[in-house]
């Protein structure tokens, strides 16, 4: 199947053993009804895809029955770790860690519930290793709780099973001037942070919010090129119209690709791949 036939949000691509594995939020169950799991799609060229292959299915008596969002999968020491967001039956929201022996699953719980702060509504956890190889989860504190959504970082145990410190706010959505647009009069949104370090040792974050042109992909940078620095949101957008919650990866030819969901319309979303280049410390689109 082609990308236009795949209805997912929040796409994430793992390149492993010369195969592209693409995970995402099932479009039809993203915001309504019960949720049952996550899938993966496989490709050798980013054009033709096999799937869906179910990699996680809700076990009996699982703590969450709705809002299964944004699975990200990382290959670490011959195991595969999934960071995924779940809503629980008491209306909590957070990111948990799952594990599998294969990128095709089956994934099972690794953390004891949420790794993000349990007293807060959190989502879209992503993995980052600092310069000294300490793991962190970078995530968003949901705008429905704090109104001015934040991007936060919390240190993790070496085995990624739990947090080992206090969270730190990196920046707030309202700092994304001049393009950020308030939702429902007073709310500013942060979604989908993703970090990537380039060959020049610069650390880059992409993340999503709402602007006048709809859902967009924004950028931010740290003044010390590590998670501990002071973060500034770029005034330029990487993707400026109706698409977001993306990530950047190198394809099998060594070129950078941005993948995000487009359009940001319920049940019409599909993954979109856009070549990007990195020049003079900045990311730029090189394709449509």
Coordinates of C-alpha atoms in Angstrom, one line a residue:
X1 CA 0.0 0.0 0.0
X2 CA 0.9 3.7 -0.4
X3 CA 1.2 6.3 2.3
X4 CA -2.1 7.8 1.2
X5 CA -3.8 4.6 2.1
X6 CA -2.4 4.5 5.6
X7 CA -4.5 6.3 8.2
X8 CA -2.2 7.1 11.1
X9 CA -1.2 10.1 13.2
X10 CA 2.2 10.8 14.8
X11 CA 4.3 8.6 12.5
X12 CA 7.7 7.4 13.7
X13 CA 10.2 5.5 11.6
X14 CA 12.8 3.1 12.9
X15 CA 15.5 2.2 10.4
X16 CA 16.7 -1.3 11.3
X17 CA 18.4 -4.0 9.3
X18 CA 17.9 -2.1 6.0
X19 CA 14.1 -2.0 6.5
X20 CA 11.9 1.0 7.5
X21 CA 9.5 0.3 10.3
X22 CA 6.8 2.9 10.7
X23 CA 4.6 3.1 13.8
X24 CA 1.8 5.6 14.6
X25 CA -1.5 6.3 16.3
X26 CA -4.4 4.5 14.7
X27 CA -6.4 7.2 13.1
X28 CA -9.9 5.9 13.7
X29 CA -9.3 5.4 17.4
X30 CA -7.2 8.5 18.1
X31 CA -9.9 10.5 19.8
X32 CA -13.1 8.5 20.0
X33 CA -14.1 5.0 21.1
X34 CA -12.0 2.3 22.7
X35 CA -8.4 1.7 21.6
X36 CA -6.9 -1.7 21.3
X37 CA -3.3 -1.4 20.2
X38 CA -0.5 -0.3 17.8
X39 CA 0.6 -1.4 14.4
X40 CA 3.8 -1.3 12.3
X41 CA 4.2 -0.9 8.5
X42 CA 7.3 -2.1 6.7
X43 CA 9.0 -0.8 3.6
X44 CA 12.3 -0.9 1.7
X45 CA 11.7 2.4 -0.2
X46 CA 9.4 4.6 1.8
X47 CA 6.9 4.3 -1.0
X48 CA 5.5 0.8 -0.9
X49 CA 4.4 -0.5 2.5
X50 CA 3.4 -3.9 4.0
X51 CA 1.0 -4.0 6.9
X52 CA -0.5 -3.2 9.2
X53 CA 1.1 -5.7 11.6
X54 CA -0.2 -5.5 15.1
X55 CA 2.8 -5.0 17.5
X56 CA 0.8 -4.3 20.7
X57 CA -2.7 -5.5 21.7
X58 CA -4.4 -4.4 24.8
X59 CA -4.1 -7.3 27.4
X60 CA -6.9 -8.2 29.7
X61 CA -7.3 -5.8 32.7
X62 CA -5.0 -3.3 31.1
X63 CA -5.1 0.1 32.8
X64 CA -6.1 2.0 29.7
X65 CA -8.9 1.6 27.2
X66 CA -8.7 4.8 25.2
X67 CA -6.3 7.3 23.6
X68 CA -3.4 5.2 22.6
X69 CA -1.0 7.8 21.1
X70 CA 2.4 8.4 19.5
X71 CA 4.3 5.1 19.7
X72 CA 8.1 5.5 19.2
X73 CA 10.4 2.5 19.0
X74 CA 14.1 2.4 19.6
X75 CA 16.6 -0.4 19.1
X76 CA 18.9 -0.7 22.1
X77 CA 21.2 -3.6 22.8
X78 CA 19.2 -6.1 20.7
X79 CA 15.9 -5.2 22.3
X80 CA 13.2 -2.8 21.2
X81 CA 11.7 -0.2 23.5
X82 CA 8.4 1.6 22.8
X83 CA 7.5 4.9 24.3
X84 CA 3.7 5.3 24.0
X85 CA 1.0 7.5 25.6
X86 CA -2.1 6.1 27.2
X87 CA -5.1 7.6 29.0
X88 CA -6.2 5.6 32.1
X89 CA -9.6 4.9 33.5
X90 CA -9.3 7.7 36.1
X91 CA -8.7 10.3 33.3
X92 CA -5.0 10.4 33.8
X93 CA -2.6 10.7 30.9
X94 CA 1.0 9.7 30.5
X95 CA 3.8 7.9 28.6
X96 CA 4.8 4.4 29.5
X97 CA 7.6 2.2 28.2
X98 CA 7.1 -1.2 26.5
X99 CA 9.6 -3.8 25.3
X100 CA 9.9 -6.5 22.7
X101 CA 12.5 -8.8 21.1
X102 CA 11.6 -7.7 17.6
X103 CA 10.5 -4.5 15.9
X104 CA 7.4 -6.4 15.0
X105 CA 6.6 -7.1 18.6
X106 CA 4.8 -8.3 20.5
X107 CA 5.4 -5.4 22.9
X108 CA 4.6 -5.8 26.6
X109 CA 4.8 -3.4 29.5
X110 CA 8.3 -2.6 30.8
X111 CA 7.6 0.3 33.1
X112 CA 5.2 0.1 36.0
X113 CA 2.6 2.4 34.4
X114 CA 3.6 5.9 33.5
X115 CA 7.2 7.1 33.5
X116 CA 6.1 10.7 33.2
X117 CA 4.9 12.4 36.4
X118 CA 1.8 10.6 37.5
X119 CA 0.3 13.7 39.1
X120 CA 0.3 15.6 35.8
X121 CA -1.4 15.0 32.4
X122 CA 1.6 14.2 30.1
X123 CA 1.9 13.0 26.5
X124 CA 4.2 12.3 23.6
X125 CA 7.3 11.0 25.4
X126 CA 10.4 10.7 23.3
X127 CA 13.9 9.3 24.2
X128 CA 17.1 11.3 24.4
X129 CA 20.6 10.4 25.5
X130 CA 22.7 13.3 26.8
X131 CA 26.3 13.9 25.8
X132 CA 27.4 11.8 28.8
X133 CA 24.9 9.1 27.7
X134 CA 22.3 9.6 30.4
X135 CA 18.8 8.8 29.2
X136 CA 15.9 11.3 29.4
X137 CA 12.3 11.3 28.5
X138 CA 11.3 14.5 26.8
X139 CA 7.5 15.0 26.9
X140 CA 4.7 17.6 26.9
X141 CA 2.5 18.7 29.8
X142 CA -0.9 18.9 28.2
X143 CA -2.5 22.2 27.6
X144 CA -5.8 21.0 28.9
X145 CA -4.2 21.0 32.4
X146 CA -1.8 23.9 32.2
X147 CA -3.3 26.0 29.4
X148 CA 0.2 27.1 28.3
X149 CA 1.6 23.7 27.1
X150 CA 5.1 22.9 28.0
X151 CA 8.0 20.7 26.8
X152 CA 9.7 19.0 29.7
X153 CA 12.6 16.7 30.4
X154 CA 12.9 14.0 33.1
X155 CA 15.9 11.7 33.7
X156 CA 15.4 8.0 33.4
X157 CA 17.0 4.9 34.9
X158 CA 19.6 3.2 32.7
X159 CA 17.2 0.4 31.9
X160 CA 14.5 3.0 30.9
X161 CA 12.0 1.4 33.3
X162 CA 11.3 4.5 35.5
X163 CA 12.2 8.1 36.2
X164 CA 15.0 8.9 38.7
X165 CA 14.6 12.7 39.1
X166 CA 12.4 15.7 38.9
X167 CA 11.1 17.1 35.7
X168 CA 12.4 20.4 34.2
X169 CA 10.5 22.7 31.9
X170 CA 12.5 23.4 28.8
X171 CA 10.0 26.0 27.2
X172 CA 6.4 26.9 27.0
X173 CA 4.2 27.1 23.9
X174 CA 3.6 30.8 24.4
X175 CA 7.3 31.4 23.7
X176 CA 6.7 30.5 20.1
X177 CA 6.2 34.0 18.9
X178 CA 5.3 35.3 16.5
X179 CA 3.5 32.3 15.0
X180 CA 1.8 30.5 17.9
X181 CA -2.0 30.7 17.8
X182 CA -4.2 30.3 21.0
X183 CA -6.9 27.6 21.0
X184 CA -10.2 28.2 22.7
X185 CA -9.1 31.8 23.6
X186 CA -6.3 31.2 26.1
X187 CA -4.6 27.8 25.4
X188 CA -1.3 27.3 23.7
X189 CA -0.4 23.8 22.6
X190 CA 2.8 21.7 22.6
X191 CA 2.9 18.3 20.9
X192 CA 5.3 15.7 19.7
X193 CA 8.8 16.8 20.7
X194 CA 11.7 14.9 18.9
X195 CA 15.4 15.5 19.3
X196 CA 18.2 14.8 16.8
X197 CA 21.9 15.5 17.0
X198 CA 23.7 16.4 13.8
X199 CA 27.3 15.6 12.8
X200 CA 28.4 19.0 14.0
X201 CA 27.3 18.0 17.5
X202 CA 24.4 20.5 17.5
X203 CA 21.2 19.4 19.2
X204 CA 17.9 20.2 17.5
X205 CA 14.3 19.7 18.6
X206 CA 11.3 19.7 16.4
X207 CA 7.8 20.0 18.0
X208 CA 4.3 20.9 17.0
X209 CA 1.7 23.6 17.8
X210 CA -1.0 25.6 16.2
X211 CA -0.4 28.6 14.0
X212 CA -2.7 30.7 11.8
X213 CA -2.0 28.2 9.0
X214 CA -3.1 25.2 11.2
X215 CA -1.0 22.5 12.7
X216 CA 2.7 23.1 12.2
X217 CA 6.2 21.7 12.8
X218 CA 8.3 24.1 14.8
X219 CA 12.0 24.0 15.9
X220 CA 13.9 24.8 19.1
X221 CA 17.5 24.9 20.2
X222 CA 19.6 24.6 23.4
X223 CA 22.3 27.1 24.1
X224 CA 24.7 24.4 25.2
X225 CA 23.6 21.8 22.7
X226 CA 22.4 19.5 25.5
X227 CA 19.2 19.0 27.4
X228 CA 20.5 21.0 30.3
X229 CA 20.8 24.2 28.4
X230 CA 18.4 27.1 28.0
X231 CA 16.0 26.5 25.1
X232 CA 14.9 29.0 22.5
X233 CA 12.1 28.5 19.9
X234 CA 13.0 29.4 16.4
X235 CA 10.9 32.1 14.7
X236 CA 10.9 30.1 11.5
X237 CA 8.8 27.0 10.9
X238 CA 10.0 23.8 9.4
X239 CA 6.5 22.8 8.1
X240 CA 4.0 25.5 8.0
X241 CA 0.6 24.1 6.9
X242 CA -1.7 21.5 8.4
X243 CA 0.8 18.9 9.2
X244 CA 2.9 18.0 12.3
X245 CA 3.9 15.6 15.1
X246 CA 6.9 14.6 13.0
X247 CA 10.4 13.2 13.4
X248 CA 13.6 13.4 11.3
X249 CA 15.7 10.3 10.3
X250 CA 18.4 9.3 7.8
X251 CA 17.1 7.1 5.0
X252 CA 19.1 4.2 3.6
X253 CA 20.9 6.5 1.2
X254 CA 22.1 8.7 4.1
X255 CA 19.7 11.6 3.3
X256 CA 17.5 13.3 5.9
X257 CA 13.8 12.8 5.8
X258 CA 11.0 14.5 7.8
X259 CA 7.9 12.4 8.3
X260 CA 4.7 13.8 9.8
X261 CA 1.0 13.3 9.5
X262 CA -0.9 15.3 6.9
X263 CA -3.5 16.6 6.8
X264 CA -4.4 17.2 10.5
X265 CA -8.0 16.1 9.8
X266 CA -9.6 13.3 11.8
X267 CA -9.6 10.0 9.9
X268 CA -7.9 11.6 6.8
X269 CA -4.4 11.7 8.3
X270 CA -1.6 9.8 6.5
X271 CA 2.2 9.9 6.7
X272 CA 4.0 12.4 4.5
X273 CA 7.7 12.2 3.8
X274 CA 9.6 15.4 2.9
X275 CA 13.3 15.5 2.2
X276 CA 15.1 18.0 4.5
X277 CA 18.6 19.3 4.5
X278 CA 20.8 20.7 7.3
X279 CA 22.9 23.7 6.4
X280 CA 24.6 26.4 8.5
X281 CA 22.9 25.2 11.7
X282 CA 19.4 25.2 10.2
X283 CA 16.9 22.6 8.9
X284 CA 15.2 23.4 5.6
X285 CA 12.7 21.5 3.4
X286 CA 14.2 20.4 0.1
X287 CA 11.0 18.9 -1.3
X288 CA 7.2 19.4 -1.3

